Each structure stands twice: as structure tokens, then as C-alpha cells.
Amino acid sequence: MTVSQVCSFVKPSLTGITLEEAVDFLEKRGAPSYRARQVTHWIYKKRVASFDAMTDLPNELRAELAAEFDSPKMEIVRLLGSKDTTQKFLFRLRDENLIESVLIPASPALYGQPSDRRTICVSSQVGCAYGCKFCASGLEGFARNLDAAEMVRQIIEIEKFCGEKIDNVVFMGMGEPLANLKNLLRAIGIINAPWGLGIGARHITVSTSGLAPQIRELANEPTQFRLALSLHGATDEVRGQIMPVNRKYPLKVLLEACDYYVAKKGRMTFEYILIAGVNDTDEQALELAKIARRLSAKINLIPYNTVEGLEWSRPSRERQQKFQSILRKHGVVATLRREKGHDIAAACGQLRLQTMGTVGKSDIEHVAIGNRARRRQRS
Ligand code: SAH
Ligand code: SF4
């Protein structure tokens, strides 16, 4: 029997229940509807892991809920980083698959938030099918979609572990969120809802490698979360060299979908990783400025994070700054991220790749980042 067959038999998870479903479930059993709010309060506010702990519900109702829903195992098997810097969590799922999430304690250069905020970078799939040439997540291919409960659980488990509230959620971990759109929208609904995790839609960002049809779909989605487009190349020639998705949705098609999105939703952000000798030329900066002006988009420039086994590297600091200055000279708002976590394999998919086959049992490993790395992060 395959893993996907096993998964298709399992009960739906506790952390994927919406208030509407709880109301529906209880109504069908003749229970008063106020019980539904009690159930979501236990799951999303008190964060209990079993129905037995829901002490203000009648025993019979608890048994009925337990028969219908599950609270599957989702353990933290590795933790890299230290409390005051970026922390990276590796989770083992119910079917032994591994996913990772990153906690970034203060993010002044990310999305313009104040610097005392905690951002969590959430995975949406196990692996990724899109195979961008620079990315660790794509290296081992695609295993499966995460369900909404598994996306929400990453936030709940990390908040429980750290004892601190998460302020921002970015879907920039492993996987292509728009290739798992139904589950993504369900997870965002729970993360955003007042009865759920209560994180404002403007503090939720979804990043995509550029699935044009789904970008159009999102334009018609009422929730006001933010969209970030991973551009990484300003011409088909350069983008196509590093992102196979560009063959399916070349820039003309992609940018028309973005025009539609921006007309409906107001704005989107671009991410542009800087890779030495690939996409960091003055010509690319000029083309990028044109695209950004067309869409009134702000650009986050991200120096490439080296991935073991891949040939790419980041440009010199001077080249990064020159690239940024060209954009600014052409009237584009561009930030250059002094990215965190370089020393703990913080680019998506790297920790999983290093760990696959090496984690046999649950052993949480704290690896403090060395002083040298800390100095670099502070400077
Ligand atoms: N699949 C989505 C979201 C996950 S990747 C997407 O591609 O947008 C999140 C971001 O991390 C993307 O912008 C991606 O290009 C970037 N990324 C991947 N590998 C990286 C690396 N080694 N260094 C820096 N950024 C990287
Ligand atoms: Fe997938 Fe995004 Fe990595 Fe590309 S960058 S392989 S789309 S996770």
C-alpha cells in the first residue's frame, strides 16, 4: 500500500476544521450551535491536542468528535539556530515525510513591517515539482501536497515551542503554494479568522513562482492577503534558464495575469534573488525596472543563499548595491535584504535535504550559530 493510499483513508485533522464545519457537525447531532465556538476555541486558542482535554463539552460529544476527526503526529525532529536569530524547524509528518518552517524573529527589511515582529515561513508541499535550478526544495522532486491542517499546525507548534505569538506568515517554505490552491485558501481562512489564529490578512503573504492561471484566480479571491511573485529574471532568456515554469508561462502571459491581479487587488511585490553572473547584470536591472513600473510593484532583492551541490553563488556586495541603485534611479522602490539564516541552511528545502535519511528518531538538535555569523547578521 502506498503512502498516498494510506493518507486517503485517514480522518480529517483537528487543526483543519472551520467554524462553519463545526456548526454543521454539531447541528447534525442536535447539539446547540454555541458548542461550535467552544470547539474552535479549544483547537485554535487553547491549542489542545485531543478531544479529551475539551472539558466543557459533554463526554458524548467529545467521543463523537474523536470518532470523526484526528490529531495526527507532527513532531519537531530538528531545530537549527538560536533564540535571538533565525530558527529553522524540521517537522516529521504522520507519513514520515519531512517538511521545514523558518521562524524569523525580527524582520525590518521584510515587507515593510516594524522590526519587533516574528515572521514564520510556512511550507505548502513536501518537495516541489517546479524544479527551479537554484532551489533545494525542487532537488528531490515532489512528494505530496500538505493539507490545510498541516500548514496551520506549523504555526501552532512553533508558537507552542517558543511561547511567543507569530505576527506574520509567509508561504515561502517548501513547495509552490498556488499548485495547492484549495488547501492553501482553506489554511489562510483558518489563520486569518477571528475564531482561528486571528492573524490579519495583510500580515499573510503568499509567494509564487508564477502560475498565471492561479494568479488570475486569486485576483477574484475576497481575502486581502498579499502576493509576492518570484521573478528572478527580467527577460524570458534569463528567467527560462533558471525557472522551468517560464516555459509554460512566459513573461508575456505571466505579466498579463499580474496586470489583471493588480487591477483587481491593488498591488503585488516582486522577489528577485541575485545570482552571480546569471541575473545580476545592469541590463537585467533595467528590464526589471520596466516591469516593476508597469505593475507599480516594490522589489525585494535577496542575495542568493548557497545550496550544497548547486553551482550558483551570490554576487559581491558592490554588485548587489549597484543593481539596487539602478532600480532606484529608475523610480522603483527596491530593498536589498540582508538575509538571515545563511549559516543554518535557511533557504527553503535545504535542511530537509541535509536530513533525509539521517533522522531516525526524534532528537531535537540546537545548533547555536557561531559568533562570526552573529556579527555578520548584526552588521
Ligand atoms: N514556490 C514559491 C514559494 C516557495 S520558495 C516560490 O517560488 O515563490 C520562496 C522563495 O525562496 C522564492 O522566491 C524562491 O525563489 C526563494 N529561494 C529558493 N531557493 C533560494 C536560495 N537558495 N536562496 C535564496 N532564495 C531562494
Ligand atoms: Fe519550487 Fe519555489 Fe523552489 Fe521553484 S523556488 S523549486 S517553485 S519552492
CSV table of C-alpha atoms and ligand atoms in Angstrom, one decimal:
chain,number,residue,atom,x,y,z
A,1,MET,CA,0.0,0.0,0.0
A,2,THR,CA,1.4,3.4,-0.9
A,3,VAL,CA,1.6,6.4,1.4
A,4,SER,CA,-1.0,8.3,-0.6
A,5,GLN,CA,-3.4,5.4,-0.3
A,6,VAL,CA,-2.9,5.4,3.5
A,7,CYS,CA,-3.5,9.2,3.6
A,8,SER,CA,-6.7,8.9,1.6
A,9,PHE,CA,-8.1,6.7,4.5
A,10,VAL,CA,-7.3,9.0,7.4
A,11,LYS,CA,-9.8,11.1,9.2
A,12,PRO,CA,-9.7,14.9,8.7
A,13,SER,CA,-7.4,16.7,11.2
A,14,LEU,CA,-8.5,18.8,14.1
A,15,THR,CA,-6.5,21.8,13.0
A,16,GLY,CA,-8.2,21.9,9.6
A,17,ILE,CA,-11.8,22.4,11.0
A,18,THR,CA,-13.6,25.6,10.2
A,19,LEU,CA,-16.2,27.2,12.4
A,20,GLU,CA,-18.8,26.5,9.7
A,21,GLU,CA,-17.9,22.8,9.6
A,22,ALA,CA,-18.1,22.7,13.4
A,23,VAL,CA,-21.5,24.3,13.4
A,24,ASP,CA,-22.7,21.9,10.7
A,25,PHE,CA,-21.3,18.8,12.5
A,26,LEU,CA,-22.9,19.8,15.8
A,27,GLU,CA,-26.3,20.7,14.2
A,28,LYS,CA,-26.5,17.3,12.6
A,29,ARG,CA,-26.1,15.8,16.1
A,30,GLY,CA,-28.6,18.1,17.7
A,31,ALA,CA,-26.1,19.9,19.8
A,32,PRO,CA,-26.5,23.7,20.3
A,33,SER,CA,-24.6,25.8,17.9
A,34,TYR,CA,-22.7,27.7,20.7
A,35,ARG,CA,-20.7,24.4,21.1
A,36,ALA,CA,-19.0,25.1,17.8
A,37,ARG,CA,-17.3,28.2,19.1
A,38,GLN,CA,-16.2,26.1,22.2
A,39,VAL,CA,-14.7,23.6,19.8
A,40,THR,CA,-12.7,26.1,17.7
A,41,HIS,CA,-11.7,27.9,20.9
A,42,TRP,CA,-10.1,24.7,22.2
A,43,ILE,CA,-8.4,24.0,18.9
A,44,TYR,CA,-7.1,27.4,17.9
A,45,LYS,CA,-6.9,29.4,21.1
A,46,LYS,CA,-6.1,26.9,23.8
A,47,ARG,CA,-4.4,24.6,21.3
A,48,VAL,CA,-5.2,21.3,22.9
A,49,ALA,CA,-4.2,18.1,21.1
A,50,SER,CA,-7.1,15.9,22.0
A,51,PHE,CA,-10.9,16.0,22.5
A,52,ASP,CA,-10.5,14.6,26.0
A,53,ALA,CA,-9.0,17.9,27.0
A,54,MET,CA,-12.1,19.8,25.9
A,55,THR,CA,-13.5,19.7,29.4
A,56,ASP,CA,-16.6,21.9,29.0
A,57,LEU,CA,-18.0,19.6,26.2
A,58,PRO,CA,-20.3,16.7,27.2
A,59,ASN,CA,-18.5,13.3,27.1
A,60,GLU,CA,-20.8,12.0,24.4
A,61,LEU,CA,-20.0,14.9,22.1
A,62,ARG,CA,-16.2,14.5,22.7
A,63,ALA,CA,-16.5,10.9,21.7
A,64,GLU,CA,-18.4,11.8,18.5
A,65,LEU,CA,-15.8,14.4,17.6
A,66,ALA,CA,-13.0,11.9,18.3
A,67,ALA,CA,-14.6,9.4,16.0
A,68,GLU,CA,-14.8,11.9,13.2
A,69,PHE,CA,-11.6,13.9,13.5
A,70,ASP,CA,-7.9,13.1,14.2
A,71,SER,CA,-5.0,14.9,15.7
A,72,PRO,CA,-2.1,13.4,13.8
A,73,LYS,CA,1.5,13.3,14.9
A,74,MET,CA,3.6,16.3,13.8
A,75,GLU,CA,6.9,16.3,15.6
A,76,ILE,CA,9.8,18.7,15.5
A,77,VAL,CA,12.7,16.4,14.7
A,78,ARG,CA,15.4,19.1,14.3
A,79,LEU,CA,15.9,22.7,15.2
A,80,LEU,CA,18.7,24.8,14.0
A,81,GLY,CA,19.5,28.3,15.1
A,82,SER,CA,19.3,30.1,18.4
A,83,LYS,CA,16.5,32.1,20.1
A,84,ASP,CA,17.6,35.5,19.1
A,85,THR,CA,18.2,34.7,15.5
A,86,THR,CA,16.5,32.8,12.7
A,87,GLN,CA,15.4,29.3,13.8
A,88,LYS,CA,14.7,26.6,11.4
A,89,PHE,CA,12.3,23.7,12.3
A,90,LEU,CA,12.2,20.3,10.6
A,91,PHE,CA,8.8,18.5,11.1
A,92,ARG,CA,8.1,14.8,10.6
A,93,LEU,CA,4.6,14.3,9.4
A,94,ARG,CA,2.2,11.4,10.0
A,95,ASP,CA,3.5,9.5,7.0
A,96,GLU,CA,7.2,10.1,7.9
A,97,ASN,CA,7.6,12.8,5.2
A,98,LEU,CA,9.7,15.8,6.3
A,99,ILE,CA,8.9,19.5,5.9
A,100,GLU,CA,10.5,22.6,7.2
A,101,SER,CA,9.5,26.0,8.6
A,102,VAL,CA,11.6,29.0,9.5
A,103,LEU,CA,11.0,31.5,12.3
A,104,ILE,CA,12.5,34.9,11.7
A,105,PRO,CA,12.3,37.0,14.9
A,106,ALA,CA,12.7,40.5,13.6
A,107,SER,CA,12.4,41.4,10.0
A,108,PRO,CA,12.9,45.1,9.3
A,109,ALA,CA,13.7,44.6,5.7
A,110,LEU,CA,10.9,42.1,5.0
A,111,TYR,CA,7.7,43.6,3.6
A,112,GLY,CA,8.0,46.8,5.5
A,113,GLN,CA,6.9,45.5,8.9
A,114,PRO,CA,8.2,47.0,12.2
A,115,SER,CA,11.3,45.3,13.4
A,116,ASP,CA,9.8,43.7,16.6
A,117,ARG,CA,7.7,41.2,14.6
A,118,ARG,CA,8.0,37.5,14.3
A,119,THR,CA,7.6,36.1,10.9
A,120,ILE,CA,7.1,32.4,10.1
A,121,CYS,CA,7.9,30.9,6.8
A,122,VAL,CA,5.5,28.0,6.1
A,123,SER,CA,5.8,25.1,3.7
A,124,SER,CA,2.8,24.3,1.5
A,125,GLN,CA,4.0,21.0,-0.1
A,126,VAL,CA,6.5,18.2,0.6
A,127,GLY,CA,9.2,18.9,-2.0
A,128,CYS,CA,8.3,20.9,-5.2
A,129,ALA,CA,7.5,19.9,-8.7
A,130,TYR,CA,8.7,23.1,-10.3
A,131,GLY,CA,12.4,22.4,-10.3
A,132,CYS,CA,13.9,25.9,-10.2
A,133,LYS,CA,17.6,25.4,-10.9
A,134,PHE,CA,18.8,27.3,-7.8
A,135,CYS,CA,16.4,25.8,-5.2
A,136,ALA,CA,16.9,23.0,-2.7
A,137,SER,CA,13.2,22.2,-2.5
A,138,GLY,CA,13.0,21.2,-6.1
A,139,LEU,CA,16.1,18.9,-6.0
A,140,GLU,CA,14.3,15.8,-4.7
A,141,GLY,CA,11.2,16.3,-6.7
A,142,PHE,CA,7.6,16.5,-5.4
A,143,ALA,CA,6.1,14.1,-2.9
A,144,ARG,CA,2.6,15.4,-1.9
A,145,ASN,CA,0.5,18.4,-1.1
A,146,LEU,CA,0.2,19.4,2.5
A,147,ASP,CA,-3.4,19.6,3.8
A,148,ALA,CA,-4.7,22.8,5.4
A,149,ALA,CA,-4.2,21.3,8.9
A,150,GLU,CA,-0.6,20.6,8.3
A,151,MET,CA,0.0,24.3,7.2
A,152,VAL,CA,-1.8,25.6,10.2
A,153,ARG,CA,0.0,23.2,12.6
A,154,GLN,CA,3.4,24.6,11.6
A,155,ILE,CA,2.3,27.9,13.1
A,156,ILE,CA,0.6,26.4,16.2
A,157,GLU,CA,3.5,24.0,17.0
A,158,ILE,CA,6.2,26.8,16.6
A,159,GLU,CA,4.2,29.2,18.8
A,160,LYS,CA,3.8,26.5,21.4
A,161,PHE,CA,7.5,25.7,21.2
A,162,CYS,CA,8.7,29.3,21.5
A,163,GLY,CA,5.9,30.6,23.8
A,164,GLU,CA,5.6,33.7,21.6
A,165,LYS,CA,2.9,35.0,19.2
A,166,ILE,CA,3.6,34.9,15.5
A,167,ASP,CA,2.8,38.2,13.8
A,168,ASN,CA,3.4,37.5,10.1
A,169,VAL,CA,3.0,34.4,8.0
A,170,VAL,CA,4.8,34.0,4.6
A,171,PHE,CA,4.2,31.0,2.4
A,172,MET,CA,7.8,30.8,1.3
A,173,GLY,CA,8.9,27.5,2.6
A,174,MET,CA,9.0,24.3,0.6
A,175,GLY,CA,6.6,23.9,-2.3
A,176,GLU,CA,4.6,26.0,-4.7
A,177,PRO,CA,1.5,27.3,-2.8
A,178,LEU,CA,-0.5,28.1,-5.9
A,179,ALA,CA,-0.2,24.5,-7.0
A,180,ASN,CA,-2.1,23.5,-3.9
A,181,LEU,CA,-4.6,26.3,-4.0
A,182,LYS,CA,-7.6,24.7,-2.5
A,183,ASN,CA,-5.8,23.7,0.7
A,184,LEU,CA,-3.9,27.0,0.8
A,185,LEU,CA,-7.1,29.0,0.8
A,186,ARG,CA,-8.6,26.9,3.5
A,187,ALA,CA,-5.4,27.3,5.6
A,188,ILE,CA,-5.4,31.0,5.1
A,189,GLY,CA,-9.1,31.2,6.1
A,190,ILE,CA,-8.2,29.5,9.4
A,191,ILE,CA,-5.1,31.5,10.0
A,192,ASN,CA,-7.0,34.7,9.3
A,193,ALA,CA,-10.3,34.0,11.1
A,194,PRO,CA,-11.0,35.7,14.5
A,195,TRP,CA,-12.1,32.2,15.7
A,196,GLY,CA,-8.9,30.7,14.2
A,197,LEU,CA,-5.4,32.1,14.6
A,198,GLY,CA,-6.5,35.7,14.2
A,199,ILE,CA,-3.6,36.9,12.1
A,200,GLY,CA,-4.6,39.8,9.9
A,201,ALA,CA,-4.8,39.1,6.1
A,202,ARG,CA,-2.3,41.9,5.5
A,203,HIS,CA,0.2,40.0,7.6
A,204,ILE,CA,-0.1,36.9,5.4
A,205,THR,CA,2.0,36.7,2.2
A,206,VAL,CA,1.8,34.0,-0.5
A,207,SER,CA,4.8,33.6,-2.8
A,208,THR,CA,4.5,32.1,-6.2
A,209,SER,CA,7.0,31.1,-8.9
A,210,GLY,CA,4.4,32.5,-11.4
A,211,LEU,CA,1.4,30.2,-12.1
A,212,ALA,CA,-0.5,32.6,-14.3
A,213,PRO,CA,-4.0,31.0,-14.2
A,214,GLN,CA,-3.9,30.8,-10.4
A,215,ILE,CA,-2.8,34.4,-10.1
A,216,ARG,CA,-5.9,35.3,-12.1
A,217,GLU,CA,-8.0,33.1,-9.7
A,218,LEU,CA,-6.5,34.9,-6.7
A,219,ALA,CA,-7.4,38.3,-8.2
A,220,ASN,CA,-11.1,37.3,-7.6
A,221,GLU,CA,-10.5,35.9,-4.1
A,222,PRO,CA,-12.1,38.2,-1.5
A,223,THR,CA,-9.4,37.8,1.3
A,224,GLN,CA,-6.9,40.6,1.2
A,225,PHE,CA,-3.6,38.6,1.8
A,226,ARG,CA,-0.5,39.8,-0.1
A,227,LEU,CA,1.0,38.2,-3.1
A,228,ALA,CA,4.7,38.1,-3.9
A,229,LEU,CA,6.0,37.0,-7.3
A,230,SER,CA,9.3,35.2,-7.6
A,231,LEU,CA,10.6,36.9,-10.8
A,232,HIS,CA,14.4,36.2,-10.6
A,233,GLY,CA,14.8,37.1,-14.3
A,234,ALA,CA,13.5,40.1,-16.3
A,235,THR,CA,13.7,38.5,-19.7
A,236,ASP,CA,12.5,35.1,-20.9
A,237,GLU,CA,16.0,34.2,-21.8
A,238,VAL,CA,17.4,34.7,-18.3
A,239,ARG,CA,14.3,33.6,-16.4
A,240,GLY,CA,13.9,30.5,-18.6
A,241,GLN,CA,17.4,29.4,-17.8
A,242,ILE,CA,16.8,29.1,-14.1
A,243,MET,CA,13.0,28.6,-13.8
A,244,PRO,CA,11.4,25.9,-16.0
A,245,VAL,CA,7.9,27.3,-15.2
A,246,ASN,CA,8.8,30.1,-17.5
A,247,ARG,CA,8.4,27.8,-20.5
A,248,LYS,CA,4.8,27.1,-19.5
A,249,TYR,CA,4.0,30.7,-18.5
A,250,PRO,CA,6.5,33.0,-20.3
A,251,LEU,CA,6.7,36.6,-19.2
A,252,LYS,CA,4.1,38.0,-21.6
A,253,VAL,CA,1.5,35.5,-20.2
A,254,LEU,CA,2.6,35.9,-16.6
A,255,LEU,CA,2.7,39.7,-16.7
A,256,GLU,CA,-0.8,39.9,-18.2
A,257,ALA,CA,-2.0,37.8,-15.3
A,258,CYS,CA,-0.2,40.2,-13.0
A,259,ASP,CA,-1.8,43.2,-14.7
A,260,TYR,CA,-5.2,41.6,-14.1
A,261,TYR,CA,-4.3,40.9,-10.4
A,262,VAL,CA,-3.0,44.4,-9.7
A,263,ALA,CA,-6.1,46.0,-11.4
A,264,LYS,CA,-8.3,44.0,-9.0
A,265,LYS,CA,-6.2,43.8,-5.9
A,266,GLY,CA,-4.2,47.0,-5.9
A,267,ARG,CA,-0.6,45.6,-5.7
A,268,MET,CA,1.9,42.8,-5.6
A,269,THR,CA,5.6,42.6,-4.6
A,270,PHE,CA,8.4,41.0,-6.6
A,271,GLU,CA,11.1,38.9,-5.2
A,272,TYR,CA,14.4,38.8,-7.1
A,273,ILE,CA,17.2,36.6,-5.9
A,274,LEU,CA,20.6,37.9,-7.1
A,275,ILE,CA,22.7,35.1,-8.5
A,276,ALA,CA,26.3,36.0,-9.6
A,277,GLY,CA,26.7,36.1,-13.4
A,278,VAL,CA,23.2,34.9,-14.1
A,279,ASN,CA,20.6,37.6,-13.4
A,280,ASP,CA,22.6,40.4,-11.8
A,281,THR,CA,23.6,42.5,-14.9
A,282,ASP,CA,22.8,46.2,-15.5
A,283,GLU,CA,20.6,45.1,-18.4
A,284,GLN,CA,18.5,42.9,-16.2
A,285,ALA,CA,18.1,45.7,-13.7
A,286,LEU,CA,16.9,48.0,-16.5
A,287,GLU,CA,14.4,45.4,-17.8
A,288,LEU,CA,13.3,44.7,-14.2
A,289,ALA,CA,12.7,48.4,-13.6
A,290,LYS,CA,10.4,48.5,-16.6
A,291,ILE,CA,8.3,45.5,-15.3
A,292,ALA,CA,8.1,47.0,-11.8
A,293,ARG,CA,6.9,50.3,-13.1
A,294,ARG,CA,4.3,48.7,-15.3
A,295,LEU,CA,2.9,46.9,-12.2
A,296,SER,CA,3.8,49.6,-9.6
A,297,ALA,CA,5.5,46.8,-7.7
A,298,LYS,CA,8.0,47.0,-5.0
A,299,ILE,CA,11.1,44.7,-5.3
A,300,ASN,CA,12.7,42.7,-2.6
A,301,LEU,CA,16.3,41.9,-3.7
A,302,ILE,CA,17.6,38.7,-2.0
A,303,PRO,CA,21.2,37.7,-2.2
A,304,TYR,CA,21.4,34.0,-3.2
A,305,ASN,CA,21.7,31.6,-0.4
A,306,THR,CA,24.2,28.9,-1.4
A,307,VAL,CA,22.8,25.3,-1.6
A,308,GLU,CA,25.2,22.4,-1.2
A,309,GLY,CA,25.6,20.6,-4.5
A,310,LEU,CA,24.5,23.6,-6.7
A,311,GLU,CA,26.9,25.7,-8.6
A,312,TRP,CA,25.3,29.1,-8.0
A,313,SER,CA,26.7,31.9,-5.8
A,314,ARG,CA,25.7,35.4,-4.7
A,315,PRO,CA,27.2,38.5,-6.3
A,316,SER,CA,29.6,40.7,-4.4
A,317,ARG,CA,28.0,43.3,-2.1
A,318,GLU,CA,29.1,46.0,-4.5
A,319,ARG,CA,27.3,44.3,-7.4
A,320,GLN,CA,24.2,43.8,-5.2
A,321,GLN,CA,24.2,47.5,-4.4
A,322,LYS,CA,24.8,48.6,-8.0
A,323,PHE,CA,21.8,46.5,-9.1
A,324,GLN,CA,19.6,48.2,-6.4
A,325,SER,CA,20.8,51.6,-7.3
A,326,ILE,CA,19.8,51.2,-11.0
A,327,LEU,CA,16.3,50.2,-9.9
A,328,ARG,CA,16.1,53.2,-7.6
A,329,LYS,CA,17.4,55.6,-10.3
A,330,HIS,CA,14.5,54.4,-12.4
A,331,GLY,CA,12.0,55.3,-9.8
A,332,VAL,CA,11.4,51.8,-8.4
A,333,VAL,CA,11.2,51.0,-4.7
A,334,ALA,CA,13.8,48.2,-4.1
A,335,THR,CA,15.0,46.8,-0.8
A,336,LEU,CA,18.2,44.7,-0.5
A,337,ARG,CA,17.6,42.0,2.0
A,338,ARG,CA,20.4,41.3,4.4
A,339,GLU,CA,19.1,37.9,4.6
A,340,LYS,CA,19.2,35.9,7.8
A,341,GLY,CA,19.9,32.2,8.3
A,342,HIS,CA,22.6,31.8,5.6
A,343,ASP,CA,24.6,29.7,8.2
A,344,ILE,CA,21.7,27.4,9.1
A,345,ALA,CA,20.6,26.4,5.6
A,346,ALA,CA,17.6,28.7,5.7
A,347,ALA,CA,16.8,28.7,2.1
A,348,CYS,CA,13.8,26.6,1.5
A,349,GLY,CA,14.3,22.8,1.3
A,350,GLN,CA,17.9,22.8,2.5
A,351,LEU,CA,17.5,21.4,6.0
A,352,ARG,CA,15.3,18.6,4.7
A,353,LEU,CA,17.8,17.7,2.0
A,354,GLN,CA,20.6,17.5,4.6
A,355,THR,CA,18.5,15.5,6.9
A,356,MET,CA,16.7,13.0,4.7
A,357,GLY,CA,17.9,9.6,5.6
A,358,THR,CA,19.7,10.8,8.7
A,359,VAL,CA,16.9,11.4,11.3
A,360,GLY,CA,15.9,8.0,12.7
A,361,LYS,CA,14.3,9.1,15.9
A,362,SER,CA,13.1,12.4,17.5
A,363,ASP,CA,16.2,14.2,18.6
A,364,ILE,CA,16.0,17.9,18.7
A,365,GLU,CA,19.3,19.5,17.9
A,366,HIS,CA,20.1,23.0,18.9
A,367,VAL,CA,22.9,24.3,16.8
A,368,ALA,CA,23.9,27.8,18.0
A,369,ILE,CA,25.1,30.0,15.3
A,370,GLY,CA,28.7,30.9,15.8
A,371,ASN,CA,29.9,34.4,16.8
A,372,ARG,CA,31.2,35.1,13.4
A,373,ALA,CA,27.8,34.5,11.8
A,374,ARG,CA,26.1,36.6,14.6
A,375,ARG,CA,28.5,39.5,13.9
A,376,ARG,CA,27.7,39.3,10.2
A,377,GLN,CA,24.0,39.3,10.9
A,378,ARG,CA,24.2,42.4,13.1
A,379,SER,CA,26.4,44.4,10.8
B,1,SAH,N1,7.4,28.2,-4.6
B,1,SAH,C1,7.2,29.5,-4.2
B,1,SAH,C2,7.4,29.7,-2.7
B,1,SAH,C3,8.5,29.0,-2.1
B,1,SAH,S1,10.1,29.5,-2.5
B,1,SAH,C4,8.1,30.5,-5.0
B,1,SAH,O1,9.0,30.0,-5.7
B,1,SAH,O2,7.9,31.7,-4.8
B,1,SAH,C5,10.2,31.0,-1.6
B,1,SAH,C6,11.3,31.9,-2.1
B,1,SAH,O3,12.6,31.4,-1.8
B,1,SAH,C7,11.3,32.1,-3.6
B,1,SAH,O4,11.4,33.5,-4.0
B,1,SAH,C8,12.5,31.3,-4.1
B,1,SAH,O5,12.9,31.7,-5.3
B,1,SAH,C9,13.4,31.6,-2.9
B,1,SAH,N2,14.6,30.7,-2.9
B,1,SAH,C10,14.7,29.4,-3.2
B,1,SAH,N3,16.0,29.0,-3.1
B,1,SAH,C11,16.7,30.1,-2.7
B,1,SAH,C12,18.1,30.2,-2.3
B,1,SAH,N4,18.9,29.2,-2.4
B,1,SAH,N5,18.5,31.5,-1.9
B,1,SAH,C13,17.6,32.5,-1.8
B,1,SAH,N6,16.3,32.4,-2.1
B,1,SAH,C14,15.8,31.2,-2.5
B,2,SF4,FE1,9.5,25.2,-6.1
B,2,SF4,FE2,9.6,27.8,-5.3
B,2,SF4,FE3,11.8,26.2,-5.1
B,2,SF4,FE4,11.0,27.0,-7.5
B,2,SF4,S1,11.7,28.3,-5.9
B,2,SF4,S2,11.6,24.9,-6.9
B,2,SF4,S3,8.8,27.0,-7.2
B,2,SF4,S4,9.9,26.0,-4.0
